[in-house]
Amino acid sequence: MVAGGGATGGLPAMVDAATLIGVVLLEAIVLYVGYGAAEQVLGDRLIERLQNA
Amino acid sequence: MEFLGISLAVLVMFVGFGLLIGILFGFFGMGGSFLVTPALLVMGYPSRVAVGSGLAFVFGTSVIATLKHRDLGQVDYKLGVLMIAGTTAGIEVGKEMVLYLEELGMAGSIISVTYVVLLGGIGLFVTYEALKGNDGGGIDHDAEDADAEDIPDIAKTIQSYRVPPMISLRGGVSVSLWMILGVAFVTGLLSGFLGVGGGFIRMPALFYLIGVPVPIAVGTDLFEIVFSGGIGSFLYAMDGGVDLSIVLPLLAGSALGARVGSAATSIVDEGEIKVYFGLMLLGGSVAVAVRELGNVYDIAVLNTVSLVLILGSALLVSGAVVYSSVSALREEAPTDPPTAD
């Protein structure tokens, strides 16, 4: 398990928590951009296939 | 084989579960913690991790869905900031009410009953409005500007109170600042009292009470969830309650689902979807009632029944969104046969 922020309080816990949330935010943005690029490349072809299936 | 400390099968299950939730989240602007937290609890995760990871997942998904809705011009930032202010105050009061009821030893039962009644009530209302059809002021995903006949009667009444300052919102709607703050406060109060994210309360409230078109209600609701989910998950992360081995694969699936759900708001003729949405809320209320009965009478199997009901409802509705999207695309397909040169 990759559990986050085990500190009991204070600045280290806040930094750990901020890092964890930052990782989640970074993944969200990377996925948004990545899936967006995939949509640009494959979107029209996928829609065409769905329409003609 | 293991990734992030979990087996490949669990990883794939999380990605698939995330995809399902992402579709609902992108389409309705709700359905995150409502689905994830009970599932994680039944899987045996401690409640702190289930709630904290659920919130972190909701935060990530709402970022993605908000970005997508922003691209479609469906986020009203002014309304979102006002809603955050009113909701925050409401959550504080709701939390105080819970603490007071805990002192009286009545918190658990009153919160459970309120949750079931509210979820079931909204589900019945949405289903009823949907079955009434377009003439009844039901939800219309196509409405960029709110036509007079599309605005629900309650919203028309609230908009008629011209107490300054008046705020102009996207969709051509003008509402008193105090009415917006009042609606936000009440939704925050319920959210804080019930301990839920509140998307299932806030999204219908934005449409039925303030009168903004549904796509903007969904986009603005998601914008608000970015902040509430971010703050909530940060607080849980400080206490070690966020598990990245849960959040990262869930988010990988939901990012794709949120794109599908958000895009579907622009193409689906959602008459039948509204009924499914109402039924999902009703399914959710029955599931919560079953879980509470299981807790009261100490019947463990009712927890599993509750989870199956919630997941079944979610699967039904997200499947309906995808099916209706594909059907709409096929109806839009050009009918001319291709010419052979």
mmCIF file of N, CA and C in Angstrom, chain B residues 225-319:
data_model
loop_
_atom_site.group_PDB
_atom_site.id
_atom_site.type_symbol
_atom_site.label_atom_id
_atom_site.label_comp_id
_atom_site.label_asym_id
_atom_site.label_seq_id
_atom_site.Cartn_x
_atom_site.Cartn_y
_atom_site.Cartn_z
ATOM 1 N N ILE B 225 -16.694 21.436 -6.385
ATOM 2 C CA ILE B 225 -16.191 20.178 -5.804
ATOM 3 C C ILE B 225 -14.660 20.139 -5.822
ATOM 4 N N VAL B 226 -14.040 20.827 -6.811
ATOM 5 C CA VAL B 226 -12.572 20.893 -6.832
ATOM 6 C C VAL B 226 -12.061 21.427 -5.492
ATOM 7 N N PHE B 227 -12.723 22.476 -4.997
ATOM 8 C CA PHE B 227 -12.269 23.109 -3.753
ATOM 9 C C PHE B 227 -12.652 22.276 -2.525
ATOM 10 N N SER B 228 -13.918 21.839 -2.473
ATOM 11 C CA SER B 228 -14.336 21.081 -1.288
ATOM 12 C C SER B 228 -13.580 19.753 -1.218
ATOM 13 N N GLY B 229 -13.415 19.080 -2.372
ATOM 14 C CA GLY B 229 -12.681 17.805 -2.405
ATOM 15 C C GLY B 229 -11.216 18.011 -2.078
ATOM 16 N N GLY B 230 -10.628 19.105 -2.589
ATOM 17 C CA GLY B 230 -9.215 19.380 -2.344
ATOM 18 C C GLY B 230 -8.939 19.632 -0.876
ATOM 19 N N ILE B 231 -9.774 20.466 -0.261
ATOM 20 C CA ILE B 231 -9.569 20.782 1.162
ATOM 21 C C ILE B 231 -9.808 19.537 2.016
ATOM 22 N N GLY B 232 -10.886 18.815 1.703
ATOM 23 C CA GLY B 232 -11.225 17.607 2.481
ATOM 24 C C GLY B 232 -10.124 16.562 2.395
ATOM 25 N N SER B 233 -9.623 16.314 1.180
ATOM 26 C CA SER B 233 -8.598 15.276 1.039
ATOM 27 C C SER B 233 -7.280 15.718 1.672
ATOM 28 N N PHE B 234 -6.991 17.024 1.632
ATOM 29 C CA PHE B 234 -5.780 17.531 2.288
ATOM 30 C C PHE B 234 -5.843 17.254 3.793
ATOM 31 N N LEU B 235 -6.994 17.527 4.399
ATOM 32 C CA LEU B 235 -7.148 17.309 5.843
ATOM 33 C C LEU B 235 -6.995 15.826 6.192
ATOM 34 N N TYR B 236 -7.582 14.946 5.363
ATOM 35 C CA TYR B 236 -7.451 13.505 5.616
ATOM 36 C C TYR B 236 -6.019 13.035 5.353
ATOM 37 N N ALA B 237 -5.367 13.617 4.321
ATOM 38 C CA ALA B 237 -3.990 13.217 3.994
ATOM 39 C C ALA B 237 -3.054 13.547 5.151
ATOM 40 N N MET B 238 -3.324 14.642 5.854
ATOM 41 C CA MET B 238 -2.492 15.009 7.015
ATOM 42 C C MET B 238 -2.540 13.942 8.091
ATOM 43 N N ASP B 239 -3.634 13.181 8.083
ATOM 44 C CA ASP B 239 -3.811 12.135 9.093
ATOM 45 C C ASP B 239 -3.514 10.751 8.509
ATOM 46 N N GLY B 240 -2.869 10.710 7.332
ATOM 47 C CA GLY B 240 -2.527 9.420 6.714
ATOM 48 C C GLY B 240 -3.715 8.702 6.110
ATOM 49 N N GLY B 241 -4.753 9.422 5.740
ATOM 50 C CA GLY B 241 -5.985 8.781 5.259
ATOM 51 C C GLY B 241 -6.102 8.671 3.751
ATOM 52 N N VAL B 242 -5.064 9.112 2.999
ATOM 53 C CA VAL B 242 -5.130 9.031 1.529
ATOM 54 C C VAL B 242 -4.171 7.956 1.044
ATOM 55 N N ASP B 243 -4.701 6.949 0.355
ATOM 56 C CA ASP B 243 -3.901 5.828 -0.142
ATOM 57 C C ASP B 243 -3.793 5.937 -1.665
ATOM 58 N N LEU B 244 -2.587 6.251 -2.136
ATOM 59 C CA LEU B 244 -2.409 6.459 -3.585
ATOM 60 C C LEU B 244 -2.636 5.188 -4.395
ATOM 61 N N SER B 245 -2.461 4.012 -3.783
ATOM 62 C CA SER B 245 -2.696 2.769 -4.532
ATOM 63 C C SER B 245 -4.182 2.602 -4.861
ATOM 64 N N ILE B 246 -5.038 3.319 -4.153
ATOM 65 C CA ILE B 246 -6.473 3.332 -4.484
ATOM 66 C C ILE B 246 -6.753 4.467 -5.461
ATOM 67 N N VAL B 247 -6.231 5.652 -5.145
ATOM 68 C CA VAL B 247 -6.620 6.866 -5.868
ATOM 69 C C VAL B 247 -6.109 6.866 -7.313
ATOM 70 N N LEU B 248 -4.843 6.480 -7.513
ATOM 71 C CA LEU B 248 -4.248 6.608 -8.852
ATOM 72 C C LEU B 248 -4.953 5.741 -9.905
ATOM 73 N N PRO B 249 -5.186 4.419 -9.629
ATOM 74 C CA PRO B 249 -5.903 3.637 -10.668
ATOM 75 C C PRO B 249 -7.358 4.074 -10.856
ATOM 76 N N LEU B 250 -8.021 4.455 -9.761
ATOM 77 C CA LEU B 250 -9.397 4.948 -9.899
ATOM 78 C C LEU B 250 -9.430 6.164 -10.814
ATOM 79 N N LEU B 251 -8.447 7.046 -10.613
ATOM 80 C CA LEU B 251 -8.398 8.290 -11.385
ATOM 81 C C LEU B 251 -8.092 8.001 -12.860
ATOM 82 N N ALA B 252 -7.246 6.997 -13.122
ATOM 83 C CA ALA B 252 -6.917 6.645 -14.510
ATOM 84 C C ALA B 252 -8.190 6.261 -15.271
ATOM 85 N N GLY B 253 -9.075 5.509 -14.608
ATOM 86 C CA GLY B 253 -10.338 5.129 -15.251
ATOM 87 C C GLY B 253 -11.314 6.282 -15.328
ATOM 88 N N SER B 254 -11.420 7.046 -14.253
ATOM 89 C CA SER B 254 -12.446 8.102 -14.213
ATOM 90 C C SER B 254 -12.102 9.249 -15.155
ATOM 91 N N ALA B 255 -10.787 9.460 -15.426
ATOM 92 C CA ALA B 255 -10.404 10.535 -16.353
ATOM 93 C C ALA B 255 -11.010 10.283 -17.727
ATOM 94 N N LEU B 256 -10.978 9.015 -18.147
ATOM 95 C CA LEU B 256 -11.576 8.658 -19.435
ATOM 96 C C LEU B 256 -13.105 8.765 -19.352
ATOM 97 N N GLY B 257 -13.652 8.230 -18.253
ATOM 98 C CA GLY B 257 -15.111 8.266 -18.073
ATOM 99 C C GLY B 257 -15.650 9.686 -18.018
ATOM 100 N N ALA B 258 -14.909 10.578 -17.341
ATOM 101 C CA ALA B 258 -15.368 11.968 -17.218
ATOM 102 C C ALA B 258 -15.419 12.649 -18.578
ATOM 103 N N ARG B 259 -14.473 12.300 -19.460
ATOM 104 C CA ARG B 259 -14.495 12.862 -20.825
ATOM 105 C C ARG B 259 -15.727 12.371 -21.564
ATOM 106 N N VAL B 260 -15.993 11.062 -21.418
ATOM 107 C CA VAL B 260 -17.166 10.479 -22.092
ATOM 108 C C VAL B 260 -18.444 11.130 -21.555
ATOM 109 N N GLY B 261 -18.557 11.211 -20.212
ATOM 110 C CA GLY B 261 -19.765 11.775 -19.591
ATOM 111 C C GLY B 261 -19.954 13.242 -19.945
ATOM 112 N N SER B 262 -18.867 14.032 -19.895
ATOM 113 C CA SER B 262 -18.967 15.461 -20.208
ATOM 114 C C SER B 262 -19.359 15.665 -21.664
ATOM 115 N N ALA B 263 -18.734 14.890 -22.567
ATOM 116 C CA ALA B 263 -19.057 15.017 -23.992
ATOM 117 C C ALA B 263 -20.505 14.592 -24.248
ATOM 118 N N ALA B 264 -20.974 13.606 -23.484
ATOM 119 C CA ALA B 264 -22.343 13.103 -23.682
ATOM 120 C C ALA B 264 -23.389 14.172 -23.372
ATOM 121 N N THR B 265 -23.054 15.138 -22.499
ATOM 122 C CA THR B 265 -24.041 16.181 -22.166
ATOM 123 C C THR B 265 -24.407 16.995 -23.409
ATOM 124 N N SER B 266 -23.503 17.030 -24.393
ATOM 125 C CA SER B 266 -23.761 17.830 -25.599
ATOM 126 C C SER B 266 -24.514 17.056 -26.677
ATOM 127 N N ILE B 267 -24.555 15.719 -26.589
ATOM 128 C CA ILE B 267 -25.142 14.958 -27.700
ATOM 129 C C ILE B 267 -26.354 14.116 -27.316
ATOM 130 N N VAL B 268 -26.528 13.850 -26.014
ATOM 131 C CA VAL B 268 -27.588 12.921 -25.632
ATOM 132 C C VAL B 268 -28.928 13.623 -25.504
ATOM 133 N N ASP B 269 -29.961 13.022 -26.090
ATOM 134 C CA ASP B 269 -31.325 13.443 -25.806
ATOM 135 C C ASP B 269 -31.686 12.729 -24.498
ATOM 136 N N GLU B 270 -31.656 13.483 -23.409
ATOM 137 C CA GLU B 270 -31.576 12.818 -22.114
ATOM 138 C C GLU B 270 -32.918 12.542 -21.437
ATOM 139 N N GLY B 271 -34.018 12.550 -22.231
ATOM 140 C CA GLY B 271 -35.331 12.280 -21.628
ATOM 141 C C GLY B 271 -35.342 11.032 -20.752
ATOM 142 N N GLU B 272 -34.856 9.912 -21.325
ATOM 143 C CA GLU B 272 -34.889 8.665 -20.555
ATOM 144 C C GLU B 272 -33.803 8.636 -19.485
ATOM 145 N N ILE B 273 -32.677 9.351 -19.744
ATOM 146 C CA ILE B 273 -31.582 9.366 -18.773
ATOM 147 C C ILE B 273 -32.045 9.998 -17.462
ATOM 148 N N LYS B 274 -32.902 11.032 -17.574
ATOM 149 C CA LYS B 274 -33.388 11.700 -16.358
ATOM 150 C C LYS B 274 -34.106 10.702 -15.458
ATOM 151 N N VAL B 275 -34.866 9.808 -16.095
ATOM 152 C CA VAL B 275 -35.573 8.798 -15.309
ATOM 153 C C VAL B 275 -34.574 7.887 -14.614
ATOM 154 N N TYR B 276 -33.538 7.460 -15.368
ATOM 155 C CA TYR B 276 -32.515 6.593 -14.772
ATOM 156 C C TYR B 276 -31.798 7.303 -13.624
ATOM 157 N N PHE B 277 -31.536 8.597 -13.824
ATOM 158 C CA PHE B 277 -30.862 9.384 -12.786
ATOM 159 C C PHE B 277 -31.693 9.383 -11.502
ATOM 160 N N GLY B 278 -33.004 9.649 -11.674
ATOM 161 C CA GLY B 278 -33.908 9.626 -10.515
ATOM 162 C C GLY B 278 -33.932 8.253 -9.867
ATOM 163 N N LEU B 279 -33.951 7.214 -10.715
ATOM 164 C CA LEU B 279 -33.984 5.844 -10.177
ATOM 165 C C LEU B 279 -32.680 5.503 -9.457
ATOM 166 N N MET B 280 -31.556 6.039 -9.963
ATOM 167 C CA MET B 280 -30.279 5.792 -9.284
ATOM 168 C C MET B 280 -30.299 6.394 -7.875
ATOM 169 N N LEU B 281 -30.852 7.606 -7.770
ATOM 170 C CA LEU B 281 -30.949 8.223 -6.442
ATOM 171 C C LEU B 281 -31.877 7.400 -5.541
ATOM 172 N N LEU B 282 -32.987 6.933 -6.115
ATOM 173 C CA LEU B 282 -33.894 6.095 -5.322
ATOM 174 C C LEU B 282 -33.187 4.807 -4.898
ATOM 175 N N GLY B 283 -32.430 4.198 -5.836
ATOM 176 C CA GLY B 283 -31.649 2.999 -5.509
ATOM 177 C C GLY B 283 -30.666 3.292 -4.393
ATOM 178 N N GLY B 284 -30.052 4.479 -4.463
ATOM 179 C CA GLY B 284 -29.099 4.886 -3.423
ATOM 180 C C GLY B 284 -29.768 5.020 -2.076
ATOM 181 N N SER B 285 -30.976 5.594 -2.061
ATOM 182 C CA SER B 285 -31.667 5.767 -0.777
ATOM 183 C C SER B 285 -32.054 4.419 -0.177
ATOM 184 N N VAL B 286 -32.500 3.479 -1.045
ATOM 185 C CA VAL B 286 -32.834 2.127 -0.551
ATOM 186 C C VAL B 286 -31.560 1.459 -0.012
ATOM 187 N N ALA B 287 -30.440 1.659 -0.750
ATOM 188 C CA ALA B 287 -29.171 1.041 -0.328
ATOM 189 C C ALA B 287 -28.742 1.546 1.049
ATOM 190 N N VAL B 288 -28.859 2.864 1.258
ATOM 191 C CA VAL B 288 -28.475 3.427 2.560
ATOM 192 C C VAL B 288 -29.394 2.894 3.651
ATOM 193 N N ALA B 289 -30.695 2.800 3.335
ATOM 194 C CA ALA B 289 -31.648 2.275 4.323
ATOM 195 C C ALA B 289 -31.301 0.833 4.688
ATOM 196 N N VAL B 290 -30.967 0.034 3.664
ATOM 197 C CA VAL B 290 -30.607 -1.379 3.910
ATOM 198 C C VAL B 290 -29.347 -1.453 4.780
ATOM 199 N N ARG B 291 -28.346 -0.603 4.467
ATOM 200 C CA ARG B 291 -27.098 -0.606 5.242
ATOM 201 C C ARG B 291 -27.360 -0.244 6.700
ATOM 202 N N GLU B 292 -28.214 0.777 6.904
ATOM 203 C CA GLU B 292 -28.517 1.189 8.273
ATOM 204 C C GLU B 292 -29.229 0.080 9.044
ATOM 205 N N LEU B 293 -30.156 -0.609 8.347
ATOM 206 C CA LEU B 293 -30.836 -1.744 8.993
ATOM 207 C C LEU B 293 -29.814 -2.810 9.389
ATOM 208 N N GLY B 294 -28.843 -3.049 8.471
ATOM 209 C CA GLY B 294 -27.782 -4.019 8.758
ATOM 210 C C GLY B 294 -26.986 -3.631 9.984
ATOM 211 N N ASN B 295 -26.708 -2.319 10.110
ATOM 212 C CA ASN B 295 -25.934 -1.849 11.270
ATOM 213 C C ASN B 295 -26.743 -1.978 12.561
ATOM 214 N N VAL B 296 -28.033 -1.585 12.476
ATOM 215 C CA VAL B 296 -28.877 -1.607 13.683
ATOM 216 C C VAL B 296 -29.072 -3.029 14.187
ATOM 217 N N TYR B 297 -29.362 -3.946 13.243
ATOM 218 C CA TYR B 297 -29.649 -5.324 13.640
ATOM 219 C C TYR B 297 -28.419 -6.234 13.531
ATOM 220 N N ASP B 298 -27.240 -5.621 13.217
ATOM 221 C CA ASP B 298 -25.985 -6.369 13.160
ATOM 222 C C ASP B 298 -26.048 -7.550 12.168
ATOM 223 N N ILE B 299 -26.554 -7.247 10.952
ATOM 224 C CA ILE B 299 -26.615 -8.264 9.892
ATOM 225 C C ILE B 299 -25.606 -7.861 8.819
ATOM 226 N N ALA B 300 -24.445 -8.532 8.795
ATOM 227 C CA ALA B 300 -23.335 -8.112 7.929
ATOM 228 C C ALA B 300 -23.702 -8.181 6.446
ATOM 229 N N VAL B 301 -24.519 -9.181 6.069
ATOM 230 C CA VAL B 301 -24.807 -9.385 4.646
ATOM 231 C C VAL B 301 -25.566 -8.186 4.042
ATOM 232 N N LEU B 302 -26.272 -7.447 4.884
ATOM 233 C CA LEU B 302 -27.016 -6.289 4.364
ATOM 234 C C LEU B 302 -26.072 -5.196 3.854
ATOM 235 N N ASN B 303 -24.855 -5.138 4.384
ATOM 236 C CA ASN B 303 -23.856 -4.192 3.876
ATOM 237 C C ASN B 303 -23.501 -4.524 2.430
ATOM 238 N N THR B 304 -23.352 -5.830 2.157
ATOM 239 C CA THR B 304 -23.035 -6.262 0.790
ATOM 240 C C THR B 304 -24.219 -6.004 -0.133
ATOM 241 N N VAL B 305 -25.441 -6.288 0.362
ATOM 242 C CA VAL B 305 -26.650 -6.020 -0.439
ATOM 243 C C VAL B 305 -26.706 -4.536 -0.789
ATOM 244 N N SER B 306 -26.384 -3.704 0.197
ATOM 245 C CA SER B 306 -26.397 -2.256 -0.002
ATOM 246 C C SER B 306 -25.418 -1.858 -1.108
ATOM 247 N N LEU B 307 -24.209 -2.436 -1.061
ATOM 248 C CA LEU B 307 -23.194 -2.094 -2.068
ATOM 249 C C LEU B 307 -23.634 -2.547 -3.461
ATOM 250 N N VAL B 308 -24.218 -3.749 -3.530
ATOM 251 C CA VAL B 308 -24.681 -4.262 -4.824
ATOM 252 C C VAL B 308 -25.764 -3.340 -5.399
ATOM 253 N N LEU B 309 -26.645 -2.862 -4.537
ATOM 254 C CA LEU B 309 -27.700 -1.941 -4.984
ATOM 255 C C LEU B 309 -27.105 -0.651 -5.537
ATOM 256 N N ILE B 310 -26.122 -0.096 -4.824
ATOM 257 C CA ILE B 310 -25.509 1.155 -5.267
ATOM 258 C C ILE B 310 -24.766 0.946 -6.591
ATOM 259 N N LEU B 311 -23.946 -0.114 -6.650
ATOM 260 C CA LEU B 311 -23.163 -0.357 -7.865
ATOM 261 C C LEU B 311 -24.072 -0.698 -9.043
ATOM 262 N N GLY B 312 -25.140 -1.484 -8.763
ATOM 263 C CA GLY B 312 -26.077 -1.839 -9.818
ATOM 264 C C GLY B 312 -26.748 -0.598 -10.400
ATOM 265 N N SER B 313 -27.165 0.316 -9.527
ATOM 266 C CA SER B 313 -27.800 1.553 -9.986
ATOM 267 C C SER B 313 -26.825 2.363 -10.827
ATOM 268 N N ALA B 314 -25.575 2.471 -10.338
ATOM 269 C CA ALA B 314 -24.572 3.260 -11.056
ATOM 270 C C ALA B 314 -24.258 2.649 -12.417
ATOM 271 N N LEU B 315 -24.149 1.318 -12.442
ATOM 272 C CA LEU B 315 -23.852 0.624 -13.700
ATOM 273 C C LEU B 315 -24.985 0.821 -14.696
ATOM 274 N N LEU B 316 -26.215 0.739 -14.204
ATOM 275 C CA LEU B 316 -27.393 0.920 -15.063
ATOM 276 C C LEU B 316 -27.385 2.313 -15.696
ATOM 277 N N VAL B 317 -27.141 3.337 -14.873
ATOM 278 C CA VAL B 317 -27.230 4.713 -15.367
ATOM 279 C C VAL B 317 -26.063 5.044 -16.294
ATOM 280 N N SER B 318 -24.833 4.649 -15.910
ATOM 281 C CA SER B 318 -23.700 4.957 -16.789
ATOM 282 C C SER B 318 -23.837 4.196 -18.101
ATOM 283 N N GLY B 319 -24.345 2.967 -18.041
ATOM 284 C CA GLY B 319 -24.601 2.201 -19.267
ATOM 285 C C GLY B 319 -25.624 2.903 -20.144
#
